Amino acid sequence: MNQPAQLQVQTVFKGMDGSDAIKDYASKKAAKIVKHTNHVVNCHYVFSIEKTVHIAQLHLVSGDFDAKAEGRAETMYAAIDEVTDKLIQQARKFNEKLKDHTGKPHHNQE
């Protein structure tokens, strides 16, 4: 059986003051991604603001799975929610491609 994935979260704030509340919220949301991965997870968040739009970028690396996503919203918390949801969808799609769908014959087997 696979070992549970471990989580490493890094945060960078560009052009804005860092906040422990945002870091903690991002870590909690990143923990939800762990259940969709099988290896050590490295999450790298970059937070920034363009005029009135809050931007959260997330780069996730877990074994063979390497994905990036960006969320834009009126609040940083909403941007974090959006980017996390995008990465969870990507992880689900990646895992679905890896599954062995037993019962389906392969085209080169008789």
PDB file of N, CA and C in Angstrom:
ATOM      1  N   MET A   1       0.849  -1.191   0.000  1.00  0.00           N
ATOM      2  CA  MET A   1       0.000   0.000   0.000  1.00  0.00           C
ATOM      3  C   MET A   1       0.887   1.245   0.000  1.00  0.00           C
ATOM      4  N   ASN A   2       0.435   2.276  -0.652  1.00  0.00           N
ATOM      5  CA  ASN A   2       1.212   3.516  -0.742  1.00  0.00           C
ATOM      6  C   ASN A   2       1.276   4.220   0.606  1.00  0.00           C
ATOM      7  N   GLN A   3       2.412   4.851   0.862  1.00  0.00           N
ATOM      8  CA  GLN A   3       2.522   5.659   2.060  1.00  0.00           C
ATOM      9  C   GLN A   3       1.731   6.943   1.834  1.00  0.00           C
ATOM     10  N   PRO A   4       1.162   7.512   2.901  1.00  0.00           N
ATOM     11  CA  PRO A   4       0.458   8.774   2.722  1.00  0.00           C
ATOM     12  C   PRO A   4       1.423   9.863   2.276  1.00  0.00           C
ATOM     13  N   ALA A   5       0.924  10.746   1.464  1.00  0.00           N
ATOM     14  CA  ALA A   5       1.755  11.833   0.936  1.00  0.00           C
ATOM     15  C   ALA A   5       2.067  12.834   2.047  1.00  0.00           C
ATOM     16  N   GLN A   6       3.265  13.396   1.984  1.00  0.00           N
ATOM     17  CA  GLN A   6       3.658  14.443   2.915  1.00  0.00           C
ATOM     18  C   GLN A   6       3.528  15.773   2.191  1.00  0.00           C
ATOM     19  N   LEU A   7       3.288  16.822   2.943  1.00  0.00           N
ATOM     20  CA  LEU A   7       3.028  18.122   2.342  1.00  0.00           C
ATOM     21  C   LEU A   7       4.100  19.127   2.734  1.00  0.00           C
ATOM     22  N   GLN A   8       4.633  19.806   1.719  1.00  0.00           N
ATOM     23  CA  GLN A   8       5.563  20.907   1.941  1.00  0.00           C
ATOM     24  C   GLN A   8       4.976  22.122   1.220  1.00  0.00           C
ATOM     25  N   VAL A   9       4.681  23.180   1.955  1.00  0.00           N
ATOM     26  CA  VAL A   9       4.066  24.373   1.375  1.00  0.00           C
ATOM     27  C   VAL A   9       5.031  25.551   1.496  1.00  0.00           C
ATOM     28  N   GLN A  10       5.259  26.224   0.362  1.00  0.00           N
ATOM     29  CA  GLN A  10       6.071  27.434   0.345  1.00  0.00           C
ATOM     30  C   GLN A  10       5.185  28.567  -0.158  1.00  0.00           C
ATOM     31  N   THR A  11       5.344  29.735   0.431  1.00  0.00           N
ATOM     32  CA  THR A  11       4.546  30.883   0.008  1.00  0.00           C
ATOM     33  C   THR A  11       5.448  32.070  -0.283  1.00  0.00           C
ATOM     34  N   VAL A  12       5.094  32.810  -1.339  1.00  0.00           N
ATOM     35  CA  VAL A  12       5.811  34.017  -1.729  1.00  0.00           C
ATOM     36  C   VAL A  12       4.774  35.110  -1.952  1.00  0.00           C
ATOM     37  N   PHE A  13       5.036  36.280  -1.413  1.00  0.00           N
ATOM     38  CA  PHE A  13       4.149  37.432  -1.613  1.00  0.00           C
ATOM     39  C   PHE A  13       4.878  38.448  -2.484  1.00  0.00           C
ATOM     40  N   LYS A  14       4.298  38.767  -3.637  1.00  0.00           N
ATOM     41  CA  LYS A  14       4.914  39.737  -4.553  1.00  0.00           C
ATOM     42  C   LYS A  14       4.113  41.026  -4.535  1.00  0.00           C
ATOM     43  N   GLY A  15       4.775  42.100  -4.185  1.00  0.00           N
ATOM     44  CA  GLY A  15       4.137  43.409  -4.209  1.00  0.00           C
ATOM     45  C   GLY A  15       3.056  43.598  -3.179  1.00  0.00           C
ATOM     46  N   MET A  16       3.081  42.809  -2.139  1.00  0.00           N
ATOM     47  CA  MET A  16       2.091  42.946  -1.066  1.00  0.00           C
ATOM     48  C   MET A  16       2.695  42.426   0.229  1.00  0.00           C
ATOM     49  N   ASP A  17       2.093  42.816   1.344  1.00  0.00           N
ATOM     50  CA  ASP A  17       2.571  42.363   2.640  1.00  0.00           C
ATOM     51  C   ASP A  17       2.103  40.942   2.893  1.00  0.00           C
ATOM     52  N   GLY A  18       2.975  40.129   3.456  1.00  0.00           N
ATOM     53  CA  GLY A  18       2.626  38.759   3.792  1.00  0.00           C
ATOM     54  C   GLY A  18       1.703  38.708   4.995  1.00  0.00           C
ATOM     55  N   SER A  19       0.918  37.662   5.068  1.00  0.00           N
ATOM     56  CA  SER A  19      -0.024  37.508   6.159  1.00  0.00           C
ATOM     57  C   SER A  19      -0.005  36.054   6.628  1.00  0.00           C
ATOM     58  N   ASP A  20       0.108  35.853   7.937  1.00  0.00           N
ATOM     59  CA  ASP A  20       0.066  34.498   8.483  1.00  0.00           C
ATOM     60  C   ASP A  20      -1.295  33.856   8.241  1.00  0.00           C
ATOM     61  N   ALA A  21      -2.348  34.653   8.251  1.00  0.00           N
ATOM     62  CA  ALA A  21      -3.692  34.117   8.021  1.00  0.00           C
ATOM     63  C   ALA A  21      -3.803  33.537   6.609  1.00  0.00           C
ATOM     64  N   ILE A  22      -3.249  34.235   5.633  1.00  0.00           N
ATOM     65  CA  ILE A  22      -3.289  33.744   4.249  1.00  0.00           C
ATOM     66  C   ILE A  22      -2.411  32.507   4.115  1.00  0.00           C
ATOM     67  N   LYS A  23      -1.237  32.503   4.743  1.00  0.00           N
ATOM     68  CA  LYS A  23      -0.362  31.332   4.703  1.00  0.00           C
ATOM     69  C   LYS A  23      -1.060  30.111   5.296  1.00  0.00           C
ATOM     70  N   ASP A  24      -1.700  30.297   6.454  1.00  0.00           N
ATOM     71  CA  ASP A  24      -2.396  29.188   7.114  1.00  0.00           C
ATOM     72  C   ASP A  24      -3.553  28.680   6.262  1.00  0.00           C
ATOM     73  N   TYR A  25      -4.297  29.599   5.662  1.00  0.00           N
ATOM     74  CA  TYR A  25      -5.432  29.213   4.820  1.00  0.00           C
ATOM     75  C   TYR A  25      -4.941  28.439   3.599  1.00  0.00           C
ATOM     76  N   ALA A  26      -3.874  28.910   2.988  1.00  0.00           N
ATOM     77  CA  ALA A  26      -3.312  28.234   1.813  1.00  0.00           C
ATOM     78  C   ALA A  26      -2.818  26.834   2.189  1.00  0.00           C
ATOM     79  N   SER A  27      -2.201  26.684   3.348  1.00  0.00           N
ATOM     80  CA  SER A  27      -1.726  25.375   3.791  1.00  0.00           C
ATOM     81  C   SER A  27      -2.882  24.407   4.013  1.00  0.00           C
ATOM     82  N   LYS A  28      -3.956  24.902   4.602  1.00  0.00           N
ATOM     83  CA  LYS A  28      -5.129  24.052   4.833  1.00  0.00           C
ATOM     84  C   LYS A  28      -5.751  23.614   3.509  1.00  0.00           C
ATOM     85  N   LYS A  29      -5.823  24.526   2.555  1.00  0.00           N
ATOM     86  CA  LYS A  29      -6.396  24.180   1.251  1.00  0.00           C
ATOM     87  C   LYS A  29      -5.475  23.209   0.502  1.00  0.00           C
ATOM     88  N   ALA A  30      -4.169  23.406   0.626  1.00  0.00           N
ATOM     89  CA  ALA A  30      -3.220  22.511  -0.040  1.00  0.00           C
ATOM     90  C   ALA A  30      -3.318  21.103   0.536  1.00  0.00           C
ATOM     91  N   ALA A  31      -3.641  20.999   1.805  1.00  0.00           N
ATOM     92  CA  ALA A  31      -3.782  19.683   2.432  1.00  0.00           C
ATOM     93  C   ALA A  31      -4.891  18.871   1.774  1.00  0.00           C
ATOM     94  N   LYS A  32      -5.871  19.524   1.192  1.00  0.00           N
ATOM     95  CA  LYS A  32      -6.950  18.816   0.494  1.00  0.00           C
ATOM     96  C   LYS A  32      -6.454  18.174  -0.795  1.00  0.00           C
ATOM     97  N   ILE A  33      -5.385  18.712  -1.360  1.00  0.00           N
ATOM     98  CA  ILE A  33      -4.829  18.158  -2.596  1.00  0.00           C
ATOM     99  C   ILE A  33      -4.101  16.845  -2.297  1.00  0.00           C
ATOM    100  N   VAL A  34      -3.571  16.706  -1.077  1.00  0.00           N
ATOM    101  CA  VAL A  34      -2.753  15.550  -0.715  1.00  0.00           C
ATOM    102  C   VAL A  34      -3.501  14.239  -0.937  1.00  0.00           C
ATOM    103  N   LYS A  35      -4.795  14.200  -0.647  1.00  0.00           N
ATOM    104  CA  LYS A  35      -5.525  12.940  -0.792  1.00  0.00           C
ATOM    105  C   LYS A  35      -5.666  12.508  -2.255  1.00  0.00           C
ATOM    106  N   HIS A  36      -5.316  13.380  -3.198  1.00  0.00           N
ATOM    107  CA  HIS A  36      -5.379  13.046  -4.618  1.00  0.00           C
ATOM    108  C   HIS A  36      -3.998  12.718  -5.193  1.00  0.00           C
ATOM    109  N   THR A  37      -2.971  12.665  -4.332  1.00  0.00           N
ATOM    110  CA  THR A  37      -1.613  12.376  -4.782  1.00  0.00           C
ATOM    111  C   THR A  37      -1.049  11.191  -4.007  1.00  0.00           C
ATOM    112  N   ASN A  38       0.000  10.582  -4.527  1.00  0.00           N
ATOM    113  CA  ASN A  38       0.574   9.389  -3.904  1.00  0.00           C
ATOM    114  C   ASN A  38       1.970   9.604  -3.332  1.00  0.00           C
ATOM    115  N   HIS A  39       2.603  10.704  -3.625  1.00  0.00           N
ATOM    116  CA  HIS A  39       3.988  10.928  -3.231  1.00  0.00           C
ATOM    117  C   HIS A  39       4.110  12.218  -2.429  1.00  0.00           C
ATOM    118  N   VAL A  40       5.334  12.545  -2.058  1.00  0.00           N
ATOM    119  CA  VAL A  40       5.590  13.804  -1.364  1.00  0.00           C
ATOM    120  C   VAL A  40       5.097  14.954  -2.233  1.00  0.00           C
ATOM    121  N   VAL A  41       4.385  15.841  -1.627  1.00  0.00           N
ATOM    122  CA  VAL A  41       3.794  16.953  -2.358  1.00  0.00           C
ATOM    123  C   VAL A  41       4.530  18.239  -2.014  1.00  0.00           C
ATOM    124  N   ASN A  42       4.945  18.967  -3.046  1.00  0.00           N
ATOM    125  CA  ASN A  42       5.574  20.268  -2.868  1.00  0.00           C
ATOM    126  C   ASN A  42       4.655  21.301  -3.510  1.00  0.00           C
ATOM    127  N   CYS A  43       4.088  22.160  -2.697  1.00  0.00           N
ATOM    128  CA  CYS A  43       3.202  23.217  -3.183  1.00  0.00           C
ATOM    129  C   CYS A  43       3.922  24.557  -3.050  1.00  0.00           C
ATOM    130  N   HIS A  44       3.973  25.291  -4.131  1.00  0.00           N
ATOM    131  CA  HIS A  44       4.617  26.600  -4.124  1.00  0.00           C
ATOM    132  C   HIS A  44       3.576  27.642  -4.538  1.00  0.00           C
ATOM    133  N   TYR A  45       3.131  28.438  -3.574  1.00  0.00           N
ATOM    134  CA  TYR A  45       2.154  29.498  -3.824  1.00  0.00           C
ATOM    135  C   TYR A  45       2.872  30.811  -4.095  1.00  0.00           C
ATOM    136  N   VAL A  46       2.349  31.582  -5.045  1.00  0.00           N
ATOM    137  CA  VAL A  46       2.801  32.948  -5.276  1.00  0.00           C
ATOM    138  C   VAL A  46       1.552  33.821  -5.226  1.00  0.00           C
ATOM    139  N   PHE A  47       1.540  34.786  -4.311  1.00  0.00           N
ATOM    140  CA  PHE A  47       0.403  35.684  -4.147  1.00  0.00           C
ATOM    141  C   PHE A  47       0.789  37.073  -4.629  1.00  0.00           C
ATOM    142  N   SER A  48      -0.124  37.701  -5.384  1.00  0.00           N
ATOM    143  CA  SER A  48       0.123  39.065  -5.845  1.00  0.00           C
ATOM    144  C   SER A  48      -1.210  39.768  -6.059  1.00  0.00           C
ATOM    145  N   ILE A  49      -1.122  41.077  -6.286  1.00  0.00           N
ATOM    146  CA  ILE A  49      -2.314  41.894  -6.546  1.00  0.00           C
ATOM    147  C   ILE A  49      -2.045  42.755  -7.765  1.00  0.00           C
ATOM    148  N   GLU A  50      -2.982  42.745  -8.708  1.00  0.00           N
ATOM    149  CA  GLU A  50      -2.942  43.645  -9.867  1.00  0.00           C
ATOM    150  C   GLU A  50      -4.178  44.538  -9.777  1.00  0.00           C
ATOM    151  N   LYS A  51      -3.944  45.795  -9.508  1.00  0.00           N
ATOM    152  CA  LYS A  51      -5.018  46.772  -9.294  1.00  0.00           C
ATOM    153  C   LYS A  51      -5.943  46.247  -8.199  1.00  0.00           C
ATOM    154  N   THR A  52      -7.140  45.765  -8.540  1.00  0.00           N
ATOM    155  CA  THR A  52      -8.064  45.284  -7.509  1.00  0.00           C
ATOM    156  C   THR A  52      -8.240  43.770  -7.559  1.00  0.00           C
ATOM    157  N   VAL A  53      -7.478  43.094  -8.404  1.00  0.00           N
ATOM    158  CA  VAL A  53      -7.620  41.645  -8.564  1.00  0.00           C
ATOM    159  C   VAL A  53      -6.529  40.931  -7.760  1.00  0.00           C
ATOM    160  N   HIS A  54      -6.958  40.013  -6.916  1.00  0.00           N
ATOM    161  CA  HIS A  54      -6.022  39.197  -6.143  1.00  0.00           C
ATOM    162  C   HIS A  54      -5.698  37.946  -6.954  1.00  0.00           C
ATOM    163  N   ILE A  55      -4.420  37.606  -7.025  1.00  0.00           N
ATOM    164  CA  ILE A  55      -3.969  36.479  -7.835  1.00  0.00           C
ATOM    165  C   ILE A  55      -3.224  35.484  -6.953  1.00  0.00           C
ATOM    166  N   ALA A  56      -3.617  34.231  -7.072  1.00  0.00           N
ATOM    167  CA  ALA A  56      -2.920  33.144  -6.388  1.00  0.00           C
ATOM    168  C   ALA A  56      -2.470  32.153  -7.448  1.00  0.00           C
ATOM    169  N   GLN A  57      -1.162  31.922  -7.510  1.00  0.00           N
ATOM    170  CA  GLN A  57      -0.606  30.938  -8.437  1.00  0.00           C
ATOM    171  C   GLN A  57      -0.095  29.779  -7.598  1.00  0.00           C
ATOM    172  N   LEU A  58      -0.295  28.577  -8.109  1.00  0.00           N
ATOM    173  CA  LEU A  58       0.130  27.396  -7.384  1.00  0.00           C
ATOM    174  C   LEU A  58       0.847  26.449  -8.321  1.00  0.00           C
ATOM    175  N   HIS A  59       2.043  26.031  -7.927  1.00  0.00           N
ATOM    176  CA  HIS A  59       2.820  25.031  -8.657  1.00  0.00           C
ATOM    177  C   HIS A  59       2.929  23.825  -7.740  1.00  0.00           C
ATOM    178  N   LEU A  60       2.444  22.681  -8.216  1.00  0.00           N
ATOM    179  CA  LEU A  60       2.411  21.471  -7.413  1.00  0.00           C
ATOM    180  C   LEU A  60       3.254  20.387  -8.065  1.00  0.00           C
ATOM    181  N   VAL A  61       4.108  19.756  -7.277  1.00  0.00           N
ATOM    182  CA  VAL A  61       4.932  18.652  -7.765  1.00  0.00           C
ATOM    183  C   VAL A  61       4.725  17.466  -6.839  1.00  0.00           C
ATOM    184  N   SER A  62       4.366  16.323  -7.443  1.00  0.00           N
ATOM    185  CA  SER A  62       4.149  15.098  -6.682  1.00  0.00           C
ATOM    186  C   SER A  62       4.520  13.918  -7.566  1.00  0.00           C
ATOM    187  N   GLY A  63       5.719  13.402  -7.381  1.00  0.00           N
ATOM    188  CA  GLY A  63       6.156  12.284  -8.216  1.00  0.00           C
ATOM    189  C   GLY A  63       6.192  12.693  -9.685  1.00  0.00           C
ATOM    190  N   ASP A  64       5.466  11.963 -10.519  1.00  0.00           N
ATOM    191  CA  ASP A  64       5.392  12.269 -11.951  1.00  0.00           C
ATOM    192  C   ASP A  64       4.427  13.403 -12.254  1.00  0.00           C
ATOM    193  N   PHE A  65       3.606  13.769 -11.303  1.00  0.00           N
ATOM    194  CA  PHE A  65       2.592  14.803 -11.507  1.00  0.00           C
ATOM    195  C   PHE A  65       3.188  16.174 -11.210  1.00  0.00           C
ATOM    196  N   ASP A  66       3.143  17.052 -12.194  1.00  0.00           N
ATOM    197  CA  ASP A  66       3.670  18.414 -12.075  1.00  0.00           C
ATOM    198  C   ASP A  66       2.661  19.332 -12.739  1.00  0.00           C
ATOM    199  N   ALA A  67       2.037  20.218 -11.969  1.00  0.00           N
ATOM    200  CA  ALA A  67       0.980  21.059 -12.535  1.00  0.00           C
ATOM    201  C   ALA A  67       1.058  22.471 -11.976  1.00  0.00           C
ATOM    202  N   LYS A  68       0.552  23.395 -12.775  1.00  0.00           N
ATOM    203  CA  LYS A  68       0.467  24.801 -12.378  1.00  0.00           C
ATOM    204  C   LYS A  68      -0.950  25.288 -12.638  1.00  0.00           C
ATOM    205  N   ALA A  69      -1.389  26.228 -11.799  1.00  0.00           N
ATOM    206  CA  ALA A  69      -2.700  26.839 -11.999  1.00  0.00           C
ATOM    207  C   ALA A  69      -2.678  28.237 -11.403  1.00  0.00           C
ATOM    208  N   GLU A  70      -3.639  29.043 -11.837  1.00  0.00           N
ATOM    209  CA  GLU A  70      -3.754  30.419 -11.353  1.00  0.00           C
ATOM    210  C   GLU A  70      -5.206  30.714 -11.056  1.00  0.00           C
ATOM    211  N   GLY A  71      -5.438  31.392  -9.945  1.00  0.00           N
ATOM    212  CA  GLY A  71      -6.779  31.812  -9.569  1.00  0.00           C
ATOM    213  C   GLY A  71      -6.812  33.315  -9.407  1.00  0.00           C
ATOM    214  N   ARG A  72      -7.862  33.925  -9.942  1.00  0.00           N
ATOM    215  CA  ARG A  72      -8.041  35.380  -9.829  1.00  0.00           C
ATOM    216  C   ARG A  72      -9.412  35.662  -9.239  1.00  0.00           C
ATOM    217  N   ALA A  73      -9.447  36.541  -8.231  1.00  0.00           N
ATOM    218  CA  ALA A  73     -10.722  36.851  -7.581  1.00  0.00           C
ATOM    219  C   ALA A  73     -10.618  38.209  -6.877  1.00  0.00           C
ATOM    220  N   GLU A  74     -11.740  38.619  -6.296  1.00  0.00           N
ATOM    221  CA  GLU A  74     -11.776  39.909  -5.600  1.00  0.00           C
ATOM    222  C   GLU A  74     -11.090  39.843  -4.236  1.00  0.00           C
ATOM    223  N   THR A  75     -11.017  38.652  -3.648  1.00  0.00           N
ATOM    224  CA  THR A  75     -10.313  38.482  -2.379  1.00  0.00           C
ATOM    225  C   THR A  75      -9.256  37.393  -2.543  1.00  0.00           C
ATOM    226  N   MET A  76      -8.228  37.435  -1.722  1.00  0.00           N
ATOM    227  CA  MET A  76      -7.170  36.439  -1.811  1.00  0.00           C
ATOM    228  C   MET A  76      -7.692  35.060  -1.431  1.00  0.00           C
ATOM    229  N   TYR A  77      -8.605  35.013  -0.470  1.00  0.00           N
ATOM    230  CA  TYR A  77      -9.163  33.722  -0.058  1.00  0.00           C
ATOM    231  C   TYR A  77      -9.924  33.061  -1.194  1.00  0.00           C
ATOM    232  N   ALA A  78     -10.681  33.820  -1.946  1.00  0.00           N
ATOM    233  CA  ALA A  78     -11.419  33.282  -3.093  1.00  0.00           C
ATOM    234  C   ALA A  78     -10.452  32.827  -4.187  1.00  0.00           C
ATOM    235  N   ALA A  79      -9.365  33.565  -4.378  1.00  0.00           N
ATOM    236  CA  ALA A  79      -8.360  33.181  -5.377  1.00  0.00           C
ATOM    237  C   ALA A  79      -7.684  31.866  -4.969  1.00  0.00           C
ATOM    238  N   ILE A  80      -7.419  31.696  -3.674  1.00  0.00           N
ATOM    239  CA  ILE A  80      -6.826  30.448  -3.181  1.00  0.00           C
ATOM    240  C   ILE A  80      -7.795  29.281  -3.402  1.00  0.00           C
ATOM    241  N   ASP A  81      -9.079  29.506  -3.111  1.00  0.00           N
ATOM    242  CA  ASP A  81     -10.089  28.471  -3.344  1.00  0.00           C
ATOM    243  C   ASP A  81     -10.111  28.057  -4.813  1.00  0.00           C
ATOM    244  N   GLU A  82     -10.085  29.039  -5.693  1.00  0.00           N
ATOM    245  CA  GLU A  82     -10.158  28.772  -7.132  1.00  0.00           C
ATOM    246  C   GLU A  82      -8.942  27.984  -7.616  1.00  0.00           C
ATOM    247  N   VAL A  83      -7.758  28.404  -7.227  1.00  0.00           N
ATOM    248  CA  VAL A  83      -6.545  27.732  -7.697  1.00  0.00           C
ATOM    249  C   VAL A  83      -6.453  26.316  -7.124  1.00  0.00           C
ATOM    250  N   THR A  84      -6.885  26.126  -5.888  1.00  0.00           N
ATOM    251  CA  THR A  84      -6.870  24.790  -5.291  1.00  0.00           C
ATOM    252  C   THR A  84      -7.838  23.859  -6.015  1.00  0.00           C
ATOM    253  N   ASP A  85      -9.030  24.359  -6.321  1.00  0.00           N
ATOM    254  CA  ASP A  85     -10.011  23.550  -7.055  1.00  0.00           C
ATOM    255  C   ASP A  85      -9.472  23.143  -8.425  1.00  0.00           C
ATOM    256  N   LYS A  86      -8.792  24.057  -9.092  1.00  0.00           N
ATOM    257  CA  LYS A  86      -8.219  23.747 -10.404  1.00  0.00           C
ATOM    258  C   LYS A  86      -7.180  22.642 -10.300  1.00  0.00           C
ATOM    259  N   LEU A  87      -6.323  22.723  -9.276  1.00  0.00           N
ATOM    260  CA  LEU A  87      -5.282  21.704  -9.117  1.00  0.00           C
ATOM    261  C   LEU A  87      -5.868  20.361  -8.731  1.00  0.00           C
ATOM    262  N   ILE A  88      -6.925  20.348  -7.930  1.00  0.00           N
ATOM    263  CA  ILE A  88      -7.570  19.084  -7.568  1.00  0.00           C
ATOM    264  C   ILE A  88      -8.142  18.424  -8.818  1.00  0.00           C
ATOM    265  N   GLN A  89      -8.761  19.222  -9.703  1.00  0.00           N
ATOM    266  CA  GLN A  89      -9.295  18.672 -10.949  1.00  0.00           C
ATOM    267  C   GLN A  89      -8.182  18.091 -11.809  1.00  0.00           C
ATOM    268  N   GLN A  90      -7.055  18.786 -11.894  1.00  0.00           N
ATOM    269  CA  GLN A  90      -5.923  18.283 -12.682  1.00  0.00           C
ATOM    270  C   GLN A  90      -5.384  16.980 -12.096  1.00  0.00           C
ATOM    271  N   ALA A  91      -5.307  16.904 -10.767  1.00  0.00           N
ATOM    272  CA  ALA A  91      -4.803  15.688 -10.111  1.00  0.00           C
ATOM    273  C   ALA A  91      -5.754  14.523 -10.351  1.00  0.00           C
ATOM    274  N   ARG A  92      -7.060  14.777 -10.266  1.00  0.00           N
ATOM    275  CA  ARG A  92      -8.045  13.724 -10.536  1.00  0.00           C
ATOM    276  C   ARG A  92      -7.908  13.214 -11.964  1.00  0.00           C
ATOM    277  N   LYS A  93      -7.779  14.121 -12.904  1.00  0.00           N
ATOM    278  CA  LYS A  93      -7.648  13.740 -14.312  1.00  0.00           C
ATOM    279  C   LYS A  93      -6.369  12.929 -14.531  1.00  0.00           C
ATOM    280  N   PHE A  94      -5.278  13.344 -13.901  1.00  0.00           N
ATOM    281  CA  PHE A  94      -4.013  12.633 -14.022  1.00  0.00           C
ATOM    282  C   PHE A  94      -4.144  11.209 -13.466  1.00  0.00           C
ATOM    283  N   ASN A  95      -4.756  11.081 -12.280  1.00  0.00           N
ATOM    284  CA  ASN A  95      -4.924   9.772 -11.668  1.00  0.00           C
ATOM    285  C   ASN A  95      -5.849   8.881 -12.487  1.00  0.00           C
ATOM    286  N   GLU A  96      -6.852   9.450 -13.099  1.00  0.00           N
ATOM    287  CA  GLU A  96      -7.777   8.686 -13.938  1.00  0.00           C
ATOM    288  C   GLU A  96      -7.040   8.110 -15.143  1.00  0.00           C
ATOM    289  N   LYS A  97      -6.110   8.861 -15.705  1.00  0.00           N
ATOM    290  CA  LYS A  97      -5.337   8.374 -16.845  1.00  0.00           C
ATOM    291  C   LYS A  97      -4.426   7.214 -16.439  1.00  0.00           C
ATOM    292  N   LEU A  98      -3.971   7.208 -15.180  1.00  0.00           N
ATOM    293  CA  LEU A  98      -3.067   6.161 -14.706  1.00  0.00           C
ATOM    294  C   LEU A  98      -3.791   4.869 -14.343  1.00  0.00           C
ATOM    295  N   LYS A  99      -5.086   4.958 -14.069  1.00  0.00           N
ATOM    296  CA  LYS A  99      -5.836   3.784 -13.636  1.00  0.00           C
ATOM    297  C   LYS A  99      -5.844   2.713 -14.708  1.00  0.00           C
ATOM    298  N   ASP A 100      -5.772   1.490 -14.252  1.00  0.00           N
ATOM    299  CA  ASP A 100      -5.922   0.351 -15.152  1.00  0.00           C
ATOM    300  C   ASP A 100      -7.395  -0.019 -15.138  1.00  0.00           C
ATOM    301  N   HIS A 101      -8.075   0.250 -16.207  1.00  0.00           N
ATOM    302  CA  HIS A 101      -9.500  -0.029 -16.297  1.00  0.00           C
ATOM    303  C   HIS A 101      -9.685  -1.486 -16.693  1.00  0.00           C
ATOM    304  N   THR A 102      -9.702  -2.342 -15.694  1.00  0.00           N
ATOM    305  CA  THR A 102      -9.830  -3.768 -15.970  1.00  0.00           C
ATOM    306  C   THR A 102     -11.179  -4.057 -16.594  1.00  0.00           C
ATOM    307  N   GLY A 103     -11.164  -5.058 -17.431  1.00  0.00           N
ATOM    308  CA  GLY A 103     -12.409  -5.413 -18.118  1.00  0.00           C
ATOM    309  C   GLY A 103     -12.485  -4.837 -19.515  1.00  0.00           C
ATOM    310  N   LYS A 104     -11.674  -3.833 -19.785  1.00  0.00           N
ATOM    311  CA  LYS A 104     -11.655  -3.237 -21.125  1.00  0.00           C
ATOM    312  C   LYS A 104     -10.542  -3.899 -21.928  1.00  0.00           C
ATOM    313  N   PRO A 105     -10.861  -4.575 -23.014  1.00  0.00           N
ATOM    314  CA  PRO A 105      -9.805  -5.217 -23.791  1.00  0.00           C
ATOM    315  C   PRO A 105      -8.940  -4.175 -24.506  1.00  0.00           C
ATOM    316  N   HIS A 106      -7.648  -4.485 -24.554  1.00  0.00           N
ATOM    317  CA  HIS A 106      -6.735  -3.612 -25.290  1.00  0.00           C
ATOM    318  C   HIS A 106      -6.800  -3.964 -26.758  1.00  0.00           C
ATOM    319  N   HIS A 107      -6.588  -3.001 -27.609  1.00  0.00           N
ATOM    320  CA  HIS A 107      -6.749  -3.212 -29.051  1.00  0.00           C
ATOM    321  C   HIS A 107      -5.787  -4.233 -29.625  1.00  0.00           C
ATOM    322  N   ASN A 108      -4.637  -4.464 -28.972  1.00  0.00           N
ATOM    323  CA  ASN A 108      -3.671  -5.412 -29.542  1.00  0.00           C
ATOM    324  C   ASN A 108      -3.734  -6.781 -28.875  1.00  0.00           C
ATOM    325  N   GLN A 109      -4.680  -6.982 -27.979  1.00  0.00           N
ATOM    326  CA  GLN A 109      -4.848  -8.287 -27.366  1.00  0.00           C
ATOM    327  C   GLN A 109      -6.001  -9.015 -28.029  1.00  0.00           C
ATOM    328  N   GLU A 110      -5.901 -10.344 -28.079  1.00  0.00           N
ATOM    329  CA  GLU A 110      -6.984 -11.120 -28.681  1.00  0.00           C
ATOM    330  C   GLU A 110      -7.715 -11.917 -27.655  1.00  0.00           C
TER     331      GLU A 110
END
